[in-house]
């Protein structure tokens, strides 16, 4: 499914009813899943059906909707701008919240005519906090669950992230003339190497990014990396990557 934000970006939204491929809408309440930075909606389905939240909720009868913000693999395009245009890249997480997420809430509500539940991960949490400051959006949401909520980075222990903040990664990227940060690209690999080399042990890159996780299955890393990370446009990195507790 496609929908359009008020500033003209084309968003892809998926609807999932069960892990067995059934396409009819479930009878349970709608629930919107929103991914984090450098992810897309597929992040909710990368484990088995018994371990992927999107499938778990669908099999429990929820009407599962999956959001994808502008610039990710599933949300490309604009009604008038090319991705090469500077104007296309002139946005940050505020636009993701007040344009992309608001449009997703409105779209799901227009189809289901029902108040929905919301689950956001990381960047998806700060988007929700901003979007739900609008009274008309609050009226369409029953409850929210915020996974790995973020508003500033003072509490983060992940060495890669702290190093990226300390070296002003966003400014480095813009100085290099790079507007789409893709860790799969040659430029992205060079950036990772420059941050890790001599400073951080990035042999286990995921732990370097997220910090230690007692319950993470490292045997799945190669599979995850077939789909993640999604690219991100450099203009949107600045606010979440700030270490200012006032943000």
JSON list of N, CA and C in Angstrom, two decimals, residues 11-63:
[
{"chain": "A", "resi": 11, "resn": "UNK", "atom": "N", "xyz": [5.11, 6.97, 0.81]},
{"chain": "A", "resi": 11, "resn": "UNK", "atom": "CA", "xyz": [5.43, 5.99, 1.84]},
{"chain": "A", "resi": 11, "resn": "UNK", "atom": "C", "xyz": [4.81, 4.64, 1.51]},
{"chain": "A", "resi": 12, "resn": "UNK", "atom": "N", "xyz": [5.56, 3.58, 1.79]},
{"chain": "A", "resi": 12, "resn": "UNK", "atom": "CA", "xyz": [5.03, 2.23, 1.66]},
{"chain": "A", "resi": 12, "resn": "UNK", "atom": "C", "xyz": [4.59, 1.72, 3.02]},
{"chain": "A", "resi": 13, "resn": "UNK", "atom": "N", "xyz": [3.40, 1.17, 3.09]},
{"chain": "A", "resi": 13, "resn": "UNK", "atom": "CA", "xyz": [2.85, 0.60, 4.32]},
{"chain": "A", "resi": 13, "resn": "UNK", "atom": "C", "xyz": [2.41, -0.83, 4.02]},
{"chain": "A", "resi": 14, "resn": "UNK", "atom": "N", "xyz": [2.83, -1.78, 4.88]},
{"chain": "A", "resi": 14, "resn": "UNK", "atom": "CA", "xyz": [2.41, -3.16, 4.70]},
{"chain": "A", "resi": 14, "resn": "UNK", "atom": "C", "xyz": [1.33, -3.53, 5.74]},
{"chain": "A", "resi": 15, "resn": "UNK", "atom": "N", "xyz": [0.50, -4.48, 5.37]},
{"chain": "A", "resi": 15, "resn": "UNK", "atom": "CA", "xyz": [-0.53, -5.00, 6.27]},
{"chain": "A", "resi": 15, "resn": "UNK", "atom": "C", "xyz": [-0.37, -6.50, 6.35]},
{"chain": "A", "resi": 16, "resn": "UNK", "atom": "N", "xyz": [-0.23, -7.03, 7.55]},
{"chain": "A", "resi": 16, "resn": "UNK", "atom": "CA", "xyz": [0.07, -8.45, 7.75]},
{"chain": "A", "resi": 16, "resn": "UNK", "atom": "C", "xyz": [-1.01, -9.06, 8.63]},
{"chain": "A", "resi": 17, "resn": "UNK", "atom": "N", "xyz": [-1.57, -10.18, 8.20]},
{"chain": "A", "resi": 17, "resn": "UNK", "atom": "CA", "xyz": [-2.66, -10.77, 8.97]},
{"chain": "A", "resi": 17, "resn": "UNK", "atom": "C", "xyz": [-2.26, -12.07, 9.65]},
{"chain": "A", "resi": 18, "resn": "UNK", "atom": "N", "xyz": [-1.23, -12.78, 9.14]},
{"chain": "A", "resi": 18, "resn": "UNK", "atom": "CA", "xyz": [-0.81, -14.01, 9.80]},
{"chain": "A", "resi": 18, "resn": "UNK", "atom": "C", "xyz": [0.53, -14.44, 9.23]},
{"chain": "A", "resi": 19, "resn": "UNK", "atom": "N", "xyz": [1.16, -15.38, 9.88]},
{"chain": "A", "resi": 19, "resn": "UNK", "atom": "CA", "xyz": [2.45, -15.89, 9.41]},
{"chain": "A", "resi": 19, "resn": "UNK", "atom": "C", "xyz": [2.31, -16.96, 8.34]},
{"chain": "A", "resi": 20, "resn": "UNK", "atom": "N", "xyz": [1.07, -17.36, 8.03]},
{"chain": "A", "resi": 20, "resn": "UNK", "atom": "CA", "xyz": [0.88, -18.43, 7.05]},
{"chain": "A", "resi": 20, "resn": "UNK", "atom": "C", "xyz": [0.53, -17.91, 5.66]},
{"chain": "A", "resi": 21, "resn": "UNK", "atom": "N", "xyz": [0.62, -16.58, 5.49]},
{"chain": "A", "resi": 21, "resn": "UNK", "atom": "CA", "xyz": [0.41, -16.02, 4.17]},
{"chain": "A", "resi": 21, "resn": "UNK", "atom": "C", "xyz": [-1.02, -15.59, 3.89]},
{"chain": "A", "resi": 22, "resn": "UNK", "atom": "N", "xyz": [-1.93, -15.74, 4.82]},
{"chain": "A", "resi": 22, "resn": "UNK", "atom": "CA", "xyz": [-3.31, -15.31, 4.61]},
{"chain": "A", "resi": 22, "resn": "UNK", "atom": "C", "xyz": [-3.34, -13.80, 4.41]},
{"chain": "A", "resi": 23, "resn": "UNK", "atom": "N", "xyz": [-4.24, -13.33, 3.55]},
{"chain": "A", "resi": 23, "resn": "UNK", "atom": "CA", "xyz": [-4.25, -11.92, 3.21]},
{"chain": "A", "resi": 23, "resn": "UNK", "atom": "C", "xyz": [-5.46, -11.17, 3.77]},
{"chain": "A", "resi": 24, "resn": "UNK", "atom": "N", "xyz": [-6.45, -11.87, 4.28]},
{"chain": "A", "resi": 24, "resn": "UNK", "atom": "CA", "xyz": [-7.60, -11.18, 4.81]},
{"chain": "A", "resi": 24, "resn": "UNK", "atom": "C", "xyz": [-7.24, -10.48, 6.12]},
{"chain": "A", "resi": 25, "resn": "UNK", "atom": "N", "xyz": [-7.88, -9.33, 6.36]},
{"chain": "A", "resi": 25, "resn": "UNK", "atom": "CA", "xyz": [-7.60, -8.56, 7.57]},
{"chain": "A", "resi": 25, "resn": "UNK", "atom": "C", "xyz": [-8.09, -9.31, 8.81]},
{"chain": "A", "resi": 26, "resn": "UNK", "atom": "N", "xyz": [-7.30, -9.30, 9.85]},
{"chain": "A", "resi": 26, "resn": "UNK", "atom": "CA", "xyz": [-7.71, -9.92, 11.10]},
{"chain": "A", "resi": 26, "resn": "UNK", "atom": "C", "xyz": [-8.80, -9.09, 11.76]},
{"chain": "A", "resi": 27, "resn": "UNK", "atom": "N", "xyz": [-9.56, -9.74, 12.64]},
{"chain": "A", "resi": 27, "resn": "UNK", "atom": "CA", "xyz": [-10.69, -9.06, 13.28]},
{"chain": "A", "resi": 27, "resn": "UNK", "atom": "C", "xyz": [-10.29, -8.29, 14.52]},
{"chain": "A", "resi": 28, "resn": "UNK", "atom": "N", "xyz": [-9.06, -8.48, 14.99]},
{"chain": "A", "resi": 28, "resn": "UNK", "atom": "CA", "xyz": [-8.60, -7.79, 16.19]},
{"chain": "A", "resi": 28, "resn": "UNK", "atom": "C", "xyz": [-8.29, -6.33, 15.93]},
{"chain": "A", "resi": 29, "resn": "UNK", "atom": "N", "xyz": [-7.92, -5.61, 16.95]},
{"chain": "A", "resi": 29, "resn": "UNK", "atom": "CA", "xyz": [-7.65, -4.17, 16.80]},
{"chain": "A", "resi": 29, "resn": "UNK", "atom": "C", "xyz": [-6.40, -3.93, 15.96]},
{"chain": "A", "resi": 30, "resn": "UNK", "atom": "N", "xyz": [-6.36, -2.80, 15.23]},
{"chain": "A", "resi": 30, "resn": "UNK", "atom": "CA", "xyz": [-5.18, -2.49, 14.44]},
{"chain": "A", "resi": 30, "resn": "UNK", "atom": "C", "xyz": [-4.01, -2.12, 15.34]},
{"chain": "A", "resi": 31, "resn": "UNK", "atom": "N", "xyz": [-2.81, -2.46, 14.91]},
{"chain": "A", "resi": 31, "resn": "UNK", "atom": "CA", "xyz": [-1.59, -2.10, 15.63]},
{"chain": "A", "resi": 31, "resn": "UNK", "atom": "C", "xyz": [-0.54, -1.71, 14.60]},
{"chain": "A", "resi": 32, "resn": "UNK", "atom": "N", "xyz": [0.08, -0.57, 14.80]},
{"chain": "A", "resi": 32, "resn": "UNK", "atom": "CA", "xyz": [1.08, -0.03, 13.88]},
{"chain": "A", "resi": 32, "resn": "UNK", "atom": "C", "xyz": [2.47, -0.22, 14.47]},
{"chain": "A", "resi": 33, "resn": "UNK", "atom": "N", "xyz": [3.36, -0.86, 13.70]},
{"chain": "A", "resi": 33, "resn": "UNK", "atom": "CA", "xyz": [4.74, -1.09, 14.11]},
{"chain": "A", "resi": 33, "resn": "UNK", "atom": "C", "xyz": [5.65, -0.13, 13.36]},
{"chain": "A", "resi": 34, "resn": "UNK", "atom": "N", "xyz": [6.50, 0.60, 14.10]},
{"chain": "A", "resi": 34, "resn": "UNK", "atom": "CA", "xyz": [7.38, 1.57, 13.46]},
{"chain": "A", "resi": 34, "resn": "UNK", "atom": "C", "xyz": [8.83, 1.30, 13.82]},
{"chain": "A", "resi": 35, "resn": "UNK", "atom": "N", "xyz": [9.65, 1.15, 12.80]},
{"chain": "A", "resi": 35, "resn": "UNK", "atom": "CA", "xyz": [11.06, 0.76, 12.95]},
{"chain": "A", "resi": 35, "resn": "UNK", "atom": "C", "xyz": [11.93, 1.92, 13.44]},
{"chain": "A", "resi": 36, "resn": "UNK", "atom": "N", "xyz": [13.21, 1.61, 13.68]},
{"chain": "A", "resi": 36, "resn": "UNK", "atom": "CA", "xyz": [14.18, 2.59, 14.12]},
{"chain": "A", "resi": 36, "resn": "UNK", "atom": "C", "xyz": [15.08, 3.06, 13.00]},
{"chain": "A", "resi": 37, "resn": "UNK", "atom": "N", "xyz": [16.09, 3.85, 13.35]},
{"chain": "A", "resi": 37, "resn": "UNK", "atom": "CA", "xyz": [17.05, 4.39, 12.40]},
{"chain": "A", "resi": 37, "resn": "UNK", "atom": "C", "xyz": [17.84, 3.26, 11.73]},
{"chain": "A", "resi": 38, "resn": "UNK", "atom": "N", "xyz": [18.08, 3.40, 10.41]},
{"chain": "A", "resi": 38, "resn": "UNK", "atom": "CA", "xyz": [18.80, 2.42, 9.60]},
{"chain": "A", "resi": 38, "resn": "UNK", "atom": "C", "xyz": [18.05, 1.10, 9.50]},
{"chain": "A", "resi": 39, "resn": "UNK", "atom": "N", "xyz": [16.75, 1.13, 9.75]},
{"chain": "A", "resi": 39, "resn": "UNK", "atom": "CA", "xyz": [15.92, -0.06, 9.60]},
{"chain": "A", "resi": 39, "resn": "UNK", "atom": "C", "xyz": [14.75, 0.25, 8.68]},
{"chain": "A", "resi": 40, "resn": "UNK", "atom": "N", "xyz": [14.05, -0.80, 8.29]},
{"chain": "A", "resi": 40, "resn": "UNK", "atom": "CA", "xyz": [12.79, -0.69, 7.58]},
{"chain": "A", "resi": 40, "resn": "UNK", "atom": "C", "xyz": [11.78, -1.58, 8.26]},
{"chain": "A", "resi": 41, "resn": "UNK", "atom": "N", "xyz": [10.58, -1.62, 7.72]},
{"chain": "A", "resi": 41, "resn": "UNK", "atom": "CA", "xyz": [9.53, -2.43, 8.33]},
{"chain": "A", "resi": 41, "resn": "UNK", "atom": "C", "xyz": [9.84, -3.90, 8.39]},
{"chain": "A", "resi": 42, "resn": "UNK", "atom": "N", "xyz": [10.75, -4.37, 7.50]},
{"chain": "A", "resi": 42, "resn": "UNK", "atom": "CA", "xyz": [11.08, -5.79, 7.52]},
{"chain": "A", "resi": 42, "resn": "UNK", "atom": "C", "xyz": [11.79, -6.20, 8.80]},
{"chain": "A", "resi": 43, "resn": "UNK", "atom": "N", "xyz": [12.29, -5.25, 9.59]},
{"chain": "A", "resi": 43, "resn": "UNK", "atom": "CA", "xyz": [12.99, -5.57, 10.85]},
{"chain": "A", "resi": 43, "resn": "UNK", "atom": "C", "xyz": [12.10, -6.34, 11.81]},
{"chain": "A", "resi": 44, "resn": "UNK", "atom": "N", "xyz": [10.78, -6.18, 11.68]},
{"chain": "A", "resi": 44, "resn": "UNK", "atom": "CA", "xyz": [9.85, -6.85, 12.60]},
{"chain": "A", "resi": 44, "resn": "UNK", "atom": "C", "xyz": [9.61, -8.31, 12.22]},
{"chain": "A", "resi": 45, "resn": "UNK", "atom": "N", "xyz": [10.24, -8.80, 11.13]},
{"chain": "A", "resi": 45, "resn": "UNK", "atom": "CA", "xyz": [9.93, -10.13, 10.61]},
{"chain": "A", "resi": 45, "resn": "UNK", "atom": "C", "xyz": [11.17, -10.95, 10.29]},
{"chain": "A", "resi": 46, "resn": "UNK", "atom": "N", "xyz": [12.32, -10.58, 10.81]},
{"chain": "A", "resi": 46, "resn": "UNK", "atom": "CA", "xyz": [13.57, -11.24, 10.43]},
{"chain": "A", "resi": 46, "resn": "UNK", "atom": "C", "xyz": [13.86, -12.51, 11.22]},
{"chain": "A", "resi": 47, "resn": "UNK", "atom": "N", "xyz": [13.14, -12.76, 12.28]},
{"chain": "A", "resi": 47, "resn": "UNK", "atom": "CA", "xyz": [13.28, -14.02, 13.01]},
{"chain": "A", "resi": 47, "resn": "UNK", "atom": "C", "xyz": [12.19, -14.99, 12.57]},
{"chain": "A", "resi": 48, "resn": "UNK", "atom": "N", "xyz": [12.12, -16.12, 13.20]},
{"chain": "A", "resi": 48, "resn": "UNK", "atom": "CA", "xyz": [11.08, -17.09, 12.89]},
{"chain": "A", "resi": 48, "resn": "UNK", "atom": "C", "xyz": [9.71, -16.51, 13.26]},
{"chain": "A", "resi": 49, "resn": "UNK", "atom": "N", "xyz": [8.66, -17.16, 12.78]},
{"chain": "A", "resi": 49, "resn": "UNK", "atom": "CA", "xyz": [7.31, -16.70, 13.09]},
{"chain": "A", "resi": 49, "resn": "UNK", "atom": "C", "xyz": [7.04, -16.66, 14.58]},
{"chain": "A", "resi": 50, "resn": "UNK", "atom": "N", "xyz": [7.70, -17.55, 15.33]},
{"chain": "A", "resi": 50, "resn": "UNK", "atom": "CA", "xyz": [7.50, -17.61, 16.78]},
{"chain": "A", "resi": 50, "resn": "UNK", "atom": "C", "xyz": [8.31, -16.54, 17.52]},
{"chain": "A", "resi": 51, "resn": "UNK", "atom": "N", "xyz": [9.27, -15.91, 16.82]},
{"chain": "A", "resi": 51, "resn": "UNK", "atom": "CA", "xyz": [10.14, -14.93, 17.47]},
{"chain": "A", "resi": 51, "resn": "UNK", "atom": "C", "xyz": [10.07, -13.53, 16.87]},
{"chain": "A", "resi": 52, "resn": "UNK", "atom": "N", "xyz": [9.29, -13.34, 15.83]},
{"chain": "A", "resi": 52, "resn": "UNK", "atom": "CA", "xyz": [9.15, -12.04, 15.18]},
{"chain": "A", "resi": 52, "resn": "UNK", "atom": "C", "xyz": [7.87, -11.37, 15.67]},
{"chain": "A", "resi": 53, "resn": "UNK", "atom": "N", "xyz": [8.01, -10.18, 16.24]},
{"chain": "A", "resi": 53, "resn": "UNK", "atom": "CA", "xyz": [6.86, -9.52, 16.85]},
{"chain": "A", "resi": 53, "resn": "UNK", "atom": "C", "xyz": [5.72, -9.31, 15.86]},
{"chain": "A", "resi": 54, "resn": "UNK", "atom": "N", "xyz": [6.04, -8.96, 14.62]},
{"chain": "A", "resi": 54, "resn": "UNK", "atom": "CA", "xyz": [4.99, -8.75, 13.64]},
{"chain": "A", "resi": 54, "resn": "UNK", "atom": "C", "xyz": [4.14, -9.98, 13.43]},
{"chain": "A", "resi": 55, "resn": "UNK", "atom": "N", "xyz": [4.77, -11.15, 13.29]},
{"chain": "A", "resi": 55, "resn": "UNK", "atom": "CA", "xyz": [4.04, -12.40, 13.11]},
{"chain": "A", "resi": 55, "resn": "UNK", "atom": "C", "xyz": [3.31, -12.81, 14.39]},
{"chain": "A", "resi": 56, "resn": "UNK", "atom": "N", "xyz": [3.96, -12.61, 15.53]},
{"chain": "A", "resi": 56, "resn": "UNK", "atom": "CA", "xyz": [3.34, -12.98, 16.81]},
{"chain": "A", "resi": 56, "resn": "UNK", "atom": "C", "xyz": [2.02, -12.24, 16.98]},
{"chain": "A", "resi": 57, "resn": "UNK", "atom": "N", "xyz": [2.05, -10.92, 16.74]},
{"chain": "A", "resi": 57, "resn": "UNK", "atom": "CA", "xyz": [0.83, -10.12, 16.92]},
{"chain": "A", "resi": 57, "resn": "UNK", "atom": "C", "xyz": [-0.23, -10.51, 15.90]},
{"chain": "A", "resi": 58, "resn": "UNK", "atom": "N", "xyz": [0.18, -10.77, 14.65]},
{"chain": "A", "resi": 58, "resn": "UNK", "atom": "CA", "xyz": [-0.79, -11.18, 13.63]},
{"chain": "A", "resi": 58, "resn": "UNK", "atom": "C", "xyz": [-1.43, -12.51, 13.99]},
{"chain": "A", "resi": 59, "resn": "UNK", "atom": "N", "xyz": [-0.63, -13.47, 14.46]},
{"chain": "A", "resi": 59, "resn": "UNK", "atom": "CA", "xyz": [-1.17, -14.78, 14.82]},
{"chain": "A", "resi": 59, "resn": "UNK", "atom": "C", "xyz": [-2.07, -14.71, 16.05]},
{"chain": "A", "resi": 60, "resn": "UNK", "atom": "N", "xyz": [-1.90, -13.66, 16.85]},
{"chain": "A", "resi": 60, "resn": "UNK", "atom": "CA", "xyz": [-2.79, -13.46, 18.01]},
{"chain": "A", "resi": 60, "resn": "UNK", "atom": "C", "xyz": [-4.09, -12.76, 17.61]},
{"chain": "A", "resi": 61, "resn": "UNK", "atom": "N", "xyz": [-4.20, -12.39, 16.34]},
{"chain": "A", "resi": 61, "resn": "UNK", "atom": "CA", "xyz": [-5.45, -11.80, 15.85]},
{"chain": "A", "resi": 61, "resn": "UNK", "atom": "C", "xyz": [-5.41, -10.31, 15.64]},
{"chain": "A", "resi": 62, "resn": "UNK", "atom": "N", "xyz": [-4.29, -9.65, 15.95]},
{"chain": "A", "resi": 62, "resn": "UNK", "atom": "CA", "xyz": [-4.19, -8.21, 15.70]},
{"chain": "A", "resi": 62, "resn": "UNK", "atom": "C", "xyz": [-4.14, -7.94, 14.19]},
{"chain": "A", "resi": 63, "resn": "UNK", "atom": "N", "xyz": [-4.67, -6.80, 13.81]},
{"chain": "A", "resi": 63, "resn": "UNK", "atom": "CA", "xyz": [-4.59, -6.31, 12.44]},
{"chain": "A", "resi": 63, "resn": "UNK", "atom": "C", "xyz": [-3.29, -5.51, 12.34]}
]
